[in-house]
XYZ file of C-alpha atoms in Angstrom:
198
model
C -2.156 6.963 -58.551
C -1.543 10.137 -57.588
C -5.481 10.822 -56.945
C -5.186 8.051 -54.864
C -2.044 9.227 -52.114
C -3.440 11.432 -50.748
C -6.668 8.808 -49.614
C -3.546 6.427 -48.560
C -1.732 8.899 -46.845
C -4.480 9.515 -44.024
C -5.005 5.782 -43.800
C -1.641 5.651 -42.525
C -1.847 8.580 -40.245
C -5.213 7.005 -39.059
C -3.044 3.663 -38.198
C -0.199 5.751 -36.560
C -3.452 7.195 -34.852
C -4.863 4.039 -33.744
C -1.589 2.403 -32.818
C -0.708 5.439 -30.564
C -4.187 5.249 -28.702
C -3.784 1.739 -28.035
C -0.202 1.899 -26.332
C -0.828 4.622 -24.069
C -4.324 2.817 -23.077
C -3.933 2.351 -19.557
C -4.524 -1.000 -19.150
C -1.926 -1.688 -22.103
C 0.102 0.764 -20.649
C 0.699 -0.330 -17.514
C 0.873 -4.205 -19.048
C 3.383 -3.629 -20.762
C 5.619 -1.279 -18.349
C 4.636 -3.112 -14.988
C 4.636 -6.797 -16.696
C 5.821 -7.442 -20.285
C 9.233 -5.158 -19.653
C 10.338 -6.397 -16.736
C 9.846 -9.926 -17.679
C 11.429 -9.159 -21.304
C 14.386 -7.922 -19.553
C 14.950 -10.518 -16.719
C 15.432 -12.814 -19.378
C 17.087 -11.261 -22.078
C 19.264 -9.473 -19.165
C 19.924 -12.194 -16.873
C 20.166 -15.555 -19.622
C 21.405 -13.870 -22.566
C 23.630 -11.545 -20.769
C 25.334 -11.476 -17.158
C 24.707 -15.602 -16.802
C 27.297 -16.340 -19.260
C 29.487 -14.310 -17.779
C 28.918 -14.963 -14.663
C 29.036 -18.518 -15.149
C 32.513 -19.166 -17.221
C 33.694 -16.254 -14.477
C 33.463 -18.832 -11.651
C 34.814 -21.453 -13.963
C 31.968 -24.153 -15.169
C 32.151 -25.924 -18.024
C 30.838 -24.781 -21.020
C 28.560 -27.908 -21.214
C 27.187 -26.783 -17.501
C 26.321 -23.697 -18.655
C 24.193 -25.142 -22.383
C 22.434 -27.766 -19.420
C 21.488 -24.312 -17.216
C 20.075 -22.695 -20.134
C 18.437 -25.757 -21.078
C 15.901 -25.782 -18.121
C 14.551 -22.736 -19.402
C 13.631 -24.031 -22.860
C 12.443 -27.184 -21.226
C 9.696 -25.152 -19.295
C 8.090 -23.259 -22.269
C 7.920 -26.723 -24.533
C 6.293 -28.585 -21.582
C 4.838 -26.486 -18.828
C 3.914 -23.351 -20.932
C 1.330 -25.286 -23.226
C -0.240 -26.912 -20.044
C -0.407 -23.428 -18.307
C -2.165 -22.363 -21.574
C -4.822 -24.694 -21.360
C -5.389 -23.674 -17.792
C -6.179 -19.809 -18.746
C -8.170 -20.625 -20.928
C -10.361 -22.647 -19.170
C -10.061 -20.575 -16.254
C -10.973 -16.777 -18.147
C -9.363 -14.870 -15.694
C -5.666 -13.721 -16.845
C -4.553 -11.765 -13.886
C -4.524 -14.728 -11.623
C -1.856 -15.759 -13.613
C -0.286 -12.469 -14.413
C 0.671 -12.328 -10.718
C 1.640 -15.802 -10.348
C 3.822 -15.213 -13.348
C 5.294 -11.803 -11.685
C 5.606 -13.477 -8.533
C 8.139 -16.197 -9.836
C 10.110 -13.541 -11.551
C 10.491 -11.716 -7.953
C 11.649 -14.833 -6.057
C 13.901 -16.044 -8.892
C 15.747 -12.801 -8.208
C 15.564 -12.343 -4.583
C 17.307 -15.768 -4.048
C 20.499 -13.892 -4.689
C 20.154 -12.062 -1.439
C 21.258 -15.556 0.127
C 23.285 -17.395 -2.398
C 25.309 -17.256 -5.334
C 26.791 -20.117 -7.492
C 25.766 -22.651 -10.188
C 23.174 -23.857 -8.677
C 21.397 -20.291 -8.006
C 21.625 -19.632 -11.539
C 20.093 -22.784 -11.973
C 17.897 -21.980 -9.823
C 16.972 -18.370 -11.168
C 16.851 -19.997 -14.998
C 14.083 -22.319 -13.928
C 11.526 -19.750 -12.299
C 12.349 -17.594 -14.764
C 10.963 -20.353 -16.460
C 8.288 -21.076 -15.135
C 7.435 -17.456 -14.995
C 7.235 -17.887 -18.654
C 5.461 -20.471 -18.857
C 2.986 -18.379 -16.720
C 2.517 -15.477 -18.133
C 2.904 -15.529 -21.877
C -0.374 -16.867 -22.269
C -2.199 -15.131 -20.301
C -0.236 -11.826 -21.242
C -1.881 -12.595 -25.088
C -5.179 -13.589 -23.716
C -5.268 -10.275 -21.175
C -4.813 -8.314 -24.218
C -7.256 -9.510 -26.555
C -9.937 -8.524 -24.562
C -9.862 -5.184 -24.302
C -11.779 -2.389 -25.935
C -8.722 -0.962 -26.986
C -7.118 -4.171 -28.566
C -11.306 -4.761 -30.306
C -10.416 -1.587 -31.431
C -7.578 -1.874 -33.258
C -7.929 -6.275 -34.048
C -6.691 -8.744 -32.551
C -3.579 -9.401 -34.862
C -2.806 -5.916 -35.188
C -3.136 -5.540 -31.389
C -0.741 -8.696 -30.652
C 1.525 -7.049 -33.533
C 1.903 -4.062 -31.747
C 2.271 -5.155 -28.028
C 4.951 -7.671 -28.838
C 6.684 -5.459 -30.751
C 6.886 -3.097 -28.359
C 7.566 -4.991 -25.662
C 11.286 -5.987 -27.588
C 11.995 -2.611 -25.777
C 12.296 -4.332 -22.956
C 14.370 -6.540 -24.586
C 16.401 -3.944 -25.558
C 16.992 -2.781 -22.397
C 17.662 -5.876 -20.247
C 21.667 -5.887 -21.268
C 21.646 -2.159 -20.567
C 20.644 -2.289 -17.230
C 22.112 -5.094 -16.249
C 25.726 -4.147 -17.189
C 24.432 -1.126 -15.232
C 23.654 -2.911 -12.359
C 27.185 -4.864 -12.148
C 29.147 -1.892 -12.432
C 27.594 -0.022 -9.424
C 27.171 -3.174 -7.220
C 28.283 -6.888 -6.716
C 26.324 -9.377 -8.610
C 24.277 -10.781 -5.112
C 23.196 -7.192 -4.556
C 22.283 -5.881 -8.204
C 19.973 -9.124 -8.697
C 17.905 -8.676 -5.505
C 17.700 -5.127 -6.060
C 16.042 -6.220 -9.753
C 13.815 -8.436 -7.529
C 12.965 -5.529 -5.702
C 12.129 -3.269 -8.653
C 9.961 -6.650 -10.583
C 8.242 -6.650 -7.414
C 7.355 -2.938 -7.362
C 5.951 -3.531 -10.954
């Protein structure tokens, strides 16, 4: 066992090097930082952190809050599979990634003009459409990259999904900071602007 351990350590170091090269590949890094992070921050930060607090503060019933949350799930159940089929047929993942990003931007820029339960529902719907248009294209795009082929499809998706979770962690922190420094309409509009730049 002792004679095998150095080889095992070399293998682990090689795998770590592959992971680092994969994550810092310019296409992978751009997809993570400019697409996956904003999307993850938007969903977790807004839906799981901000919207329940905001809806409770304006006197929305628990039943209505639950119905608003259901909109996102319905999009993933009924729309995402249809989009996935079109992505597979078209072979053009970037088109759907751009559409996903624009829907995410639209979800937050509506707060520049409105702010009530209806707008939260519209934002949730747009985020659901954004996730439906962005999930399959991100997977399709990442697996076609040379960096992913070098690492292997299973490992590539595992690493990509793990790194994307950093965006989910940052979501509540970013939205919390925005709410501390701005009112909800301004804060969400700022996030929408940053999303658009990304």
